[in-house]
Amino acid sequence: TQLLEQSPQFLSIQEGENLTVYCNSSSVFSSLQWYRQEPGEGPVLLVTVVTGGEVKKLKRLTFQFGDARKDSSLHITAAQPGDTGLYLCAGPSNDYKLSFGAGTTVTVRA
Amino acid sequence: SQTIHQWPATLVQPVGSPLSLECTVEGTSNPNLYWYRQAAGRGLQLLFYSVGIGQISSEVPQNLSASRPQDRQFILSSKKLLLSDSGFYLCAWTGPNASEQFFGPGTRLTVL
């Protein structure tokens, strides 16, 4: 089983501040995905990173895949209350499955 | 475009009662289908997945079962609910050769 560890578990910041969420593994992944989940809803796919060292930007969100494809980070610039949610990273494991991290709960205070 | 539906949205059931949660996908064929359970504010526990009609893989031995009677229909069942079955149940699908998963809106189950 390929495990993904996310840190920190909780993050509470003021509107306008920056934040970074980390996703780490001892295993190599062919790709990693990031999802955001709002309370009472299903997770929504934000991005997939595929190439080691890849950087993808989605408005104020920047995703990076580690050179060795064992880790990834999500950086949010000038966070807004709408960024509040549970951020999950996931990577393909065997037999059509995804391994999910335990998630980082982000709260952005107005 | 593809859509995924789950119902009911919320459910309150007594201990020992049966359960049936339904998930359907529209706009795609031969999807891989998944059932997850999520504790409050935490990650996802994979319960079952299916790569085709009648094909079910169980990840965690427990009080639940799954069935796939049609290509785009996935059902989660229990004969007798336990208190520990309470949680947020999510259904998801992927294309046959893809890893990105698309989730339904979830069912909040409370067992009393």
PDB file of N, CA and C in Angstrom, chain B residues 28-110:
ATOM      1  N   THR B  28     -21.513   8.532 -19.460  1.00  0.00           N
ATOM      2  CA  THR B  28     -20.309   7.748 -19.692  1.00  0.00           C
ATOM      3  C   THR B  28     -20.694   6.281 -19.723  1.00  0.00           C
ATOM      4  N   SER B  29     -19.807   5.454 -20.250  1.00  0.00           N
ATOM      5  CA  SER B  29     -20.081   4.017 -20.255  1.00  0.00           C
ATOM      6  C   SER B  29     -18.869   3.276 -19.706  1.00  0.00           C
ATOM      7  N   ASN B  30     -19.158   2.123 -19.112  1.00  0.00           N
ATOM      8  CA  ASN B  30     -18.121   1.266 -18.542  1.00  0.00           C
ATOM      9  C   ASN B  30     -17.227   1.992 -17.539  1.00  0.00           C
ATOM     10  N   PRO B  31     -17.818   2.771 -16.629  1.00  0.00           N
ATOM     11  CA  PRO B  31     -16.970   3.448 -15.638  1.00  0.00           C
ATOM     12  C   PRO B  31     -16.510   2.475 -14.563  1.00  0.00           C
ATOM     13  N   ASN B  32     -15.402   2.809 -13.906  1.00  0.00           N
ATOM     14  CA  ASN B  32     -15.058   2.165 -12.644  1.00  0.00           C
ATOM     15  C   ASN B  32     -15.816   2.928 -11.555  1.00  0.00           C
ATOM     16  N   LEU B  33     -16.396   2.196 -10.615  1.00  0.00           N
ATOM     17  CA  LEU B  33     -17.223   2.821  -9.585  1.00  0.00           C
ATOM     18  C   LEU B  33     -16.683   2.491  -8.202  1.00  0.00           C
ATOM     19  N   TYR B  34     -16.842   3.424  -7.282  1.00  0.00           N
ATOM     20  CA  TYR B  34     -16.238   3.306  -5.955  1.00  0.00           C
ATOM     21  C   TYR B  34     -17.228   3.754  -4.881  1.00  0.00           C
ATOM     22  N   TRP B  35     -17.180   3.093  -3.714  1.00  0.00           N
ATOM     23  CA  TRP B  35     -17.854   3.557  -2.507  1.00  0.00           C
ATOM     24  C   TRP B  35     -16.794   3.862  -1.444  1.00  0.00           C
ATOM     25  N   TYR B  36     -16.895   5.050  -0.859  1.00  0.00           N
ATOM     26  CA  TYR B  36     -16.027   5.461   0.238  1.00  0.00           C
ATOM     27  C   TYR B  36     -16.877   5.838   1.449  1.00  0.00           C
ATOM     28  N   ARG B  37     -16.252   5.742   2.628  1.00  0.00           N
ATOM     29  CA  ARG B  37     -16.851   6.309   3.831  1.00  0.00           C
ATOM     30  C   ARG B  37     -15.853   7.314   4.395  1.00  0.00           C
ATOM     31  N   GLN B  38     -16.392   8.411   4.909  1.00  0.00           N
ATOM     32  CA  GLN B  38     -15.546   9.470   5.429  1.00  0.00           C
ATOM     33  C   GLN B  38     -15.992   9.861   6.826  1.00  0.00           C
ATOM     34  N   ALA B  39     -15.066   9.815   7.773  1.00  0.00           N
ATOM     35  CA  ALA B  39     -15.339  10.344   9.104  1.00  0.00           C
ATOM     36  C   ALA B  39     -15.252  11.869   9.033  1.00  0.00           C
ATOM     37  N   ALA B  40     -15.839  12.543   9.983  1.00  0.00           N
ATOM     38  CA  ALA B  40     -15.952  14.001   9.966  1.00  0.00           C
ATOM     39  C   ALA B  40     -14.598  14.666   9.762  1.00  0.00           C
ATOM     40  N   GLY B  41     -14.464  15.441   8.680  1.00  0.00           N
ATOM     41  CA  GLY B  41     -13.275  16.232   8.431  1.00  0.00           C
ATOM     42  C   GLY B  41     -12.017  15.455   8.130  1.00  0.00           C
ATOM     43  N   ARG B  42     -12.152  14.178   7.799  1.00  0.00           N
ATOM     44  CA  ARG B  42     -10.970  13.365   7.594  1.00  0.00           C
ATOM     45  C   ARG B  42     -10.950  12.751   6.207  1.00  0.00           C
ATOM     46  N   GLY B  43      -9.961  11.891   5.982  1.00  0.00           N
ATOM     47  CA  GLY B  43      -9.773  11.300   4.658  1.00  0.00           C
ATOM     48  C   GLY B  43     -10.800  10.246   4.337  1.00  0.00           C
ATOM     49  N   LEU B  44     -10.603   9.627   3.194  1.00  0.00           N
ATOM     50  CA  LEU B  44     -11.576   8.696   2.637  1.00  0.00           C
ATOM     51  C   LEU B  44     -11.139   7.253   2.853  1.00  0.00           C
ATOM     52  N   GLN B  45     -12.060   6.434   3.298  1.00  0.00           N
ATOM     53  CA  GLN B  45     -11.820   5.002   3.441  1.00  0.00           C
ATOM     54  C   GLN B  45     -12.533   4.283   2.302  1.00  0.00           C
ATOM     55  N   LEU B  46     -11.767   3.623   1.450  1.00  0.00           N
ATOM     56  CA  LEU B  46     -12.377   2.885   0.344  1.00  0.00           C
ATOM     57  C   LEU B  46     -13.070   1.639   0.879  1.00  0.00           C
ATOM     58  N   LEU B  47     -14.337   1.480   0.511  1.00  0.00           N
ATOM     59  CA  LEU B  47     -15.115   0.320   0.961  1.00  0.00           C
ATOM     60  C   LEU B  47     -15.196  -0.745  -0.136  1.00  0.00           C
ATOM     61  N   PHE B  48     -15.634  -0.340  -1.319  1.00  0.00           N
ATOM     62  CA  PHE B  48     -15.805  -1.263  -2.435  1.00  0.00           C
ATOM     63  C   PHE B  48     -15.457  -0.544  -3.735  1.00  0.00           C
ATOM     64  N   TYR B  49     -15.056  -1.324  -4.737  1.00  0.00           N
ATOM     65  CA  TYR B  49     -14.963  -0.774  -6.077  1.00  0.00           C
ATOM     66  C   TYR B  49     -15.363  -1.841  -7.079  1.00  0.00           C
ATOM     67  N   SER B  50     -15.724  -1.352  -8.276  1.00  0.00           N
ATOM     68  CA  SER B  50     -16.226  -2.250  -9.312  1.00  0.00           C
ATOM     69  C   SER B  50     -15.730  -1.786 -10.677  1.00  0.00           C
ATOM     70  N   VAL B  51     -15.207  -2.727 -11.454  1.00  0.00           N
ATOM     71  CA  VAL B  51     -14.726  -2.393 -12.796  1.00  0.00           C
ATOM     72  C   VAL B  51     -15.691  -2.866 -13.872  1.00  0.00           C
ATOM     73  N   GLY B  52     -16.805  -3.502 -13.462  1.00  0.00           N
ATOM     74  CA  GLY B  52     -17.788  -3.933 -14.440  1.00  0.00           C
ATOM     75  C   GLY B  52     -19.020  -4.502 -13.754  1.00  0.00           C
ATOM     76  N   ILE B  53     -20.050  -4.739 -14.544  1.00  0.00           N
ATOM     77  CA  ILE B  53     -21.301  -5.272 -14.002  1.00  0.00           C
ATOM     78  C   ILE B  53     -21.038  -6.585 -13.261  1.00  0.00           C
ATOM     79  N   GLY B  54     -21.538  -6.662 -12.037  1.00  0.00           N
ATOM     80  CA  GLY B  54     -21.409  -7.875 -11.248  1.00  0.00           C
ATOM     81  C   GLY B  54     -20.044  -8.106 -10.641  1.00  0.00           C
ATOM     82  N   GLN B  55     -19.079  -7.211 -10.922  1.00  0.00           N
ATOM     83  CA  GLN B  55     -17.713  -7.369 -10.392  1.00  0.00           C
ATOM     84  C   GLN B  55     -17.516  -6.417  -9.221  1.00  0.00           C
ATOM     85  N   ILE B  56     -17.341  -6.972  -8.029  1.00  0.00           N
ATOM     86  CA  ILE B  56     -17.201  -6.173  -6.819  1.00  0.00           C
ATOM     87  C   ILE B  56     -15.933  -6.596  -6.091  1.00  0.00           C
ATOM     88  N   SER B  57     -15.120  -5.605  -5.715  1.00  0.00           N
ATOM     89  CA  SER B  57     -13.944  -5.858  -4.879  1.00  0.00           C
ATOM     90  C   SER B  57     -14.160  -5.173  -3.546  1.00  0.00           C
ATOM     91  N   SER B  58     -13.982  -5.924  -2.469  1.00  0.00           N
ATOM     92  CA  SER B  58     -14.192  -5.412  -1.124  1.00  0.00           C
ATOM     93  C   SER B  58     -12.851  -5.089  -0.493  1.00  0.00           C
ATOM     94  N   GLU B  59     -12.773  -3.901   0.082  1.00  0.00           N
ATOM     95  CA  GLU B  59     -11.510  -3.474   0.682  1.00  0.00           C
ATOM     96  C   GLU B  59     -11.471  -3.716   2.185  1.00  0.00           C
ATOM     97  N   VAL B  60     -12.603  -3.615   2.828  1.00  0.00           N
ATOM     98  CA  VAL B  60     -12.635  -3.704   4.287  1.00  0.00           C
ATOM     99  C   VAL B  60     -13.747  -4.653   4.710  1.00  0.00           C
ATOM    100  N   PRO B  61     -13.412  -5.770   5.383  1.00  0.00           N
ATOM    101  CA  PRO B  61     -14.467  -6.675   5.852  1.00  0.00           C
ATOM    102  C   PRO B  61     -15.354  -5.975   6.866  1.00  0.00           C
ATOM    103  N   GLN B  62     -16.645  -5.992   6.666  1.00  0.00           N
ATOM    104  CA  GLN B  62     -17.492  -5.246   7.571  1.00  0.00           C
ATOM    105  C   GLN B  62     -18.944  -5.622   7.342  1.00  0.00           C
ATOM    106  N   ASN B  63     -19.788  -4.767   7.836  1.00  0.00           N
ATOM    107  CA  ASN B  63     -21.213  -5.023   7.849  1.00  0.00           C
ATOM    108  C   ASN B  63     -21.904  -4.631   6.554  1.00  0.00           C
ATOM    109  N   LEU B  64     -21.144  -4.252   5.536  1.00  0.00           N
ATOM    110  CA  LEU B  64     -21.728  -3.705   4.330  1.00  0.00           C
ATOM    111  C   LEU B  64     -21.455  -4.607   3.135  1.00  0.00           C
ATOM    112  N   SER B  65     -22.246  -4.449   2.094  1.00  0.00           N
ATOM    113  CA  SER B  65     -22.025  -5.141   0.836  1.00  0.00           C
ATOM    114  C   SER B  65     -22.343  -4.183  -0.299  1.00  0.00           C
ATOM    115  N   ALA B  66     -21.883  -4.516  -1.507  1.00  0.00           N
ATOM    116  CA  ALA B  66     -22.136  -3.672  -2.662  1.00  0.00           C
ATOM    117  C   ALA B  66     -22.564  -4.542  -3.826  1.00  0.00           C
ATOM    118  N   SER B  67     -23.307  -3.928  -4.738  1.00  0.00           N
ATOM    119  CA  SER B  67     -23.716  -4.623  -5.949  1.00  0.00           C
ATOM    120  C   SER B  67     -23.726  -3.650  -7.110  1.00  0.00           C
ATOM    121  N   ARG B  68     -23.551  -4.187  -8.305  1.00  0.00           N
ATOM    122  CA  ARG B  68     -23.561  -3.377  -9.527  1.00  0.00           C
ATOM    123  C   ARG B  68     -24.461  -4.096 -10.523  1.00  0.00           C
ATOM    124  N   PRO B  69     -25.758  -3.850 -10.429  1.00  0.00           N
ATOM    125  CA  PRO B  69     -26.698  -4.557 -11.301  1.00  0.00           C
ATOM    126  C   PRO B  69     -26.712  -4.041 -12.743  1.00  0.00           C
ATOM    127  N   GLN B  70     -26.300  -2.798 -12.941  1.00  0.00           N
ATOM    128  CA  GLN B  70     -26.241  -2.209 -14.277  1.00  0.00           C
ATOM    129  C   GLN B  70     -24.916  -1.474 -14.440  1.00  0.00           C
ATOM    130  N   ASP B  71     -24.565  -1.159 -15.680  1.00  0.00           N
ATOM    131  CA  ASP B  71     -23.260  -0.566 -15.959  1.00  0.00           C
ATOM    132  C   ASP B  71     -23.012   0.706 -15.174  1.00  0.00           C
ATOM    133  N   ARG B  72     -24.058   1.532 -15.009  1.00  0.00           N
ATOM    134  CA  ARG B  72     -23.858   2.838 -14.383  1.00  0.00           C
ATOM    135  C   ARG B  72     -24.592   2.963 -13.057  1.00  0.00           C
ATOM    136  N   GLN B  73     -24.807   1.835 -12.390  1.00  0.00           N
ATOM    137  CA  GLN B  73     -25.511   1.832 -11.119  1.00  0.00           C
ATOM    138  C   GLN B  73     -24.715   1.043 -10.089  1.00  0.00           C
ATOM    139  N   PHE B  74     -24.529   1.650  -8.914  1.00  0.00           N
ATOM    140  CA  PHE B  74     -23.737   1.017  -7.862  1.00  0.00           C
ATOM    141  C   PHE B  74     -24.522   1.170  -6.568  1.00  0.00           C
ATOM    142  N   ILE B  75     -24.735   0.077  -5.862  1.00  0.00           N
ATOM    143  CA  ILE B  75     -25.588   0.097  -4.681  1.00  0.00           C
ATOM    144  C   ILE B  75     -24.798  -0.380  -3.466  1.00  0.00           C
ATOM    145  N   LEU B  76     -24.951   0.319  -2.376  1.00  0.00           N
ATOM    146  CA  LEU B  76     -24.337  -0.057  -1.094  1.00  0.00           C
ATOM    147  C   LEU B  76     -25.436  -0.503  -0.157  1.00  0.00           C
ATOM    148  N   SER B  77     -25.264  -1.675   0.463  1.00  0.00           N
ATOM    149  CA  SER B  77     -26.330  -2.251   1.266  1.00  0.00           C
ATOM    150  C   SER B  77     -25.820  -2.778   2.594  1.00  0.00           C
ATOM    151  N   SER B  78     -26.775  -2.931   3.498  1.00  0.00           N
ATOM    152  CA  SER B  78     -26.519  -3.633   4.748  1.00  0.00           C
ATOM    153  C   SER B  78     -27.813  -4.320   5.175  1.00  0.00           C
ATOM    154  N   LYS B  79     -27.692  -5.491   5.770  1.00  0.00           N
ATOM    155  CA  LYS B  79     -28.876  -6.176   6.278  1.00  0.00           C
ATOM    156  C   LYS B  79     -29.265  -5.654   7.657  1.00  0.00           C
ATOM    157  N   LYS B  80     -28.244  -5.321   8.479  1.00  0.00           N
ATOM    158  CA  LYS B  80     -28.499  -4.820   9.833  1.00  0.00           C
ATOM    159  C   LYS B  80     -27.461  -3.768  10.179  1.00  0.00           C
ATOM    160  N   LEU B  81     -27.888  -2.538  10.286  1.00  0.00           N
ATOM    161  CA  LEU B  81     -26.967  -1.442  10.567  1.00  0.00           C
ATOM    162  C   LEU B  81     -26.457  -1.469  12.002  1.00  0.00           C
ATOM    163  N   LEU B  82     -25.211  -1.043  12.152  1.00  0.00           N
ATOM    164  CA  LEU B  82     -24.587  -0.855  13.461  1.00  0.00           C
ATOM    165  C   LEU B  82     -24.378   0.640  13.691  1.00  0.00           C
ATOM    166  N   LEU B  83     -24.198   1.005  14.952  1.00  0.00           N
ATOM    167  CA  LEU B  83     -23.910   2.405  15.263  1.00  0.00           C
ATOM    168  C   LEU B  83     -22.668   2.888  14.513  1.00  0.00           C
ATOM    169  N   SER B  84     -21.690   2.018  14.387  1.00  0.00           N
ATOM    170  CA  SER B  84     -20.417   2.383  13.753  1.00  0.00           C
ATOM    171  C   SER B  84     -20.549   2.582  12.239  1.00  0.00           C
ATOM    172  N   ASP B  85     -21.696   2.281  11.660  1.00  0.00           N
ATOM    173  CA  ASP B  85     -21.911   2.515  10.233  1.00  0.00           C
ATOM    174  C   ASP B  85     -22.240   3.976   9.929  1.00  0.00           C
ATOM    175  N   SER B  86     -22.470   4.770  10.951  1.00  0.00           N
ATOM    176  CA  SER B  86     -22.739   6.195  10.737  1.00  0.00           C
ATOM    177  C   SER B  86     -21.544   6.846  10.037  1.00  0.00           C
ATOM    178  N   GLY B  87     -21.848   7.784   9.141  1.00  0.00           N
ATOM    179  CA  GLY B  87     -20.775   8.473   8.439  1.00  0.00           C
ATOM    180  C   GLY B  87     -21.273   9.108   7.172  1.00  0.00           C
ATOM    181  N   PHE B  88     -20.335   9.650   6.414  1.00  0.00           N
ATOM    182  CA  PHE B  88     -20.625  10.296   5.139  1.00  0.00           C
ATOM    183  C   PHE B  88     -20.155   9.355   4.040  1.00  0.00           C
ATOM    184  N   TYR B  89     -21.096   8.908   3.210  1.00  0.00           N
ATOM    185  CA  TYR B  89     -20.795   7.920   2.183  1.00  0.00           C
ATOM    186  C   TYR B  89     -20.712   8.604   0.822  1.00  0.00           C
ATOM    187  N   LEU B  90     -19.611   8.347   0.152  1.00  0.00           N
ATOM    188  CA  LEU B  90     -19.362   8.977  -1.138  1.00  0.00           C
ATOM    189  C   LEU B  90     -19.211   7.924  -2.228  1.00  0.00           C
ATOM    190  N   CYS B  91     -19.831   8.189  -3.348  1.00  0.00           N
ATOM    191  CA  CYS B  91     -19.674   7.372  -4.541  1.00  0.00           C
ATOM    192  C   CYS B  91     -18.808   8.150  -5.532  1.00  0.00           C
ATOM    193  N   ALA B  92     -17.978   7.462  -6.276  1.00  0.00           N
ATOM    194  CA  ALA B  92     -17.127   8.120  -7.262  1.00  0.00           C
ATOM    195  C   ALA B  92     -16.992   7.242  -8.499  1.00  0.00           C
ATOM    196  N   TRP B  93     -16.621   7.865  -9.614  1.00  0.00           N
ATOM    197  CA  TRP B  93     -16.385   7.116 -10.848  1.00  0.00           C
ATOM    198  C   TRP B  93     -15.116   7.610 -11.518  1.00  0.00           C
ATOM    199  N   THR B  94     -14.533   6.719 -12.323  1.00  0.00           N
ATOM    200  CA  THR B  94     -13.452   7.103 -13.219  1.00  0.00           C
ATOM    201  C   THR B  94     -13.713   6.459 -14.581  1.00  0.00           C
ATOM    202  N   GLY B  95     -13.057   6.981 -15.597  1.00  0.00           N
ATOM    203  CA  GLY B  95     -13.072   6.317 -16.887  1.00  0.00           C
ATOM    204  C   GLY B  95     -12.278   5.024 -16.783  1.00  0.00           C
ATOM    205  N   PRO B  96     -12.448   4.103 -17.727  1.00  0.00           N
ATOM    206  CA  PRO B  96     -11.796   2.792 -17.625  1.00  0.00           C
ATOM    207  C   PRO B  96     -10.276   2.859 -17.524  1.00  0.00           C
ATOM    208  N   ASN B  97      -9.664   3.850 -18.132  1.00  0.00           N
ATOM    209  CA  ASN B  97      -8.196   3.910 -18.125  1.00  0.00           C
ATOM    210  C   ASN B  97      -7.672   5.183 -17.486  1.00  0.00           C
ATOM    211  N   ALA B  98      -8.452   5.774 -16.617  1.00  0.00           N
ATOM    212  CA  ALA B  98      -8.056   7.035 -15.978  1.00  0.00           C
ATOM    213  C   ALA B  98      -7.992   6.857 -14.470  1.00  0.00           C
ATOM    214  N   SER B  99      -7.267   7.726 -13.810  1.00  0.00           N
ATOM    215  CA  SER B  99      -7.174   7.655 -12.356  1.00  0.00           C
ATOM    216  C   SER B  99      -7.966   8.751 -11.658  1.00  0.00           C
ATOM    217  N   GLU B 100      -8.191   9.884 -12.323  1.00  0.00           N
ATOM    218  CA  GLU B 100      -8.925  10.967 -11.659  1.00  0.00           C
ATOM    219  C   GLU B 100     -10.339  10.524 -11.333  1.00  0.00           C
ATOM    220  N   GLN B 101     -10.743  10.752 -10.094  1.00  0.00           N
ATOM    221  CA  GLN B 101     -12.067  10.324  -9.667  1.00  0.00           C
ATOM    222  C   GLN B 101     -12.998  11.535  -9.539  1.00  0.00           C
ATOM    223  N   PHE B 102     -14.256  11.282  -9.875  1.00  0.00           N
ATOM    224  CA  PHE B 102     -15.287  12.316  -9.798  1.00  0.00           C
ATOM    225  C   PHE B 102     -16.340  11.836  -8.822  1.00  0.00           C
ATOM    226  N   PHE B 103     -16.612  12.665  -7.839  1.00  0.00           N
ATOM    227  CA  PHE B 103     -17.420  12.253  -6.704  1.00  0.00           C
ATOM    228  C   PHE B 103     -18.850  12.758  -6.795  1.00  0.00           C
ATOM    229  N   GLY B 104     -19.741  11.960  -6.212  1.00  0.00           N
ATOM    230  CA  GLY B 104     -21.111  12.391  -6.043  1.00  0.00           C
ATOM    231  C   GLY B 104     -21.239  13.311  -4.844  1.00  0.00           C
ATOM    232  N   PRO B 105     -22.449  13.794  -4.576  1.00  0.00           N
ATOM    233  CA  PRO B 105     -22.667  14.757  -3.488  1.00  0.00           C
ATOM    234  C   PRO B 105     -22.655  14.121  -2.101  1.00  0.00           C
ATOM    235  N   GLY B 106     -22.703  12.791  -2.022  1.00  0.00           N
ATOM    236  CA  GLY B 106     -22.611  12.122  -0.736  1.00  0.00           C
ATOM    237  C   GLY B 106     -23.951  11.880  -0.060  1.00  0.00           C
ATOM    238  N   THR B 107     -23.952  10.902   0.848  1.00  0.00           N
ATOM    239  CA  THR B 107     -25.105  10.604   1.706  1.00  0.00           C
ATOM    240  C   THR B 107     -24.652  10.634   3.152  1.00  0.00           C
ATOM    241  N   ARG B 108     -25.322  11.452   3.956  1.00  0.00           N
ATOM    242  CA  ARG B 108     -25.033  11.506   5.386  1.00  0.00           C
ATOM    243  C   ARG B 108     -25.921  10.485   6.085  1.00  0.00           C
ATOM    244  N   LEU B 109     -25.308   9.434   6.649  1.00  0.00           N
ATOM    245  CA  LEU B 109     -26.046   8.375   7.337  1.00  0.00           C
ATOM    246  C   LEU B 109     -25.825   8.483   8.836  1.00  0.00           C
ATOM    247  N   THR B 110     -26.913   8.537   9.574  1.00  0.00           N
ATOM    248  CA  THR B 110     -26.855   8.534  11.041  1.00  0.00           C
ATOM    249  C   THR B 110     -27.611   7.314  11.533  1.00  0.00           C
TER     250      THR B 110
END
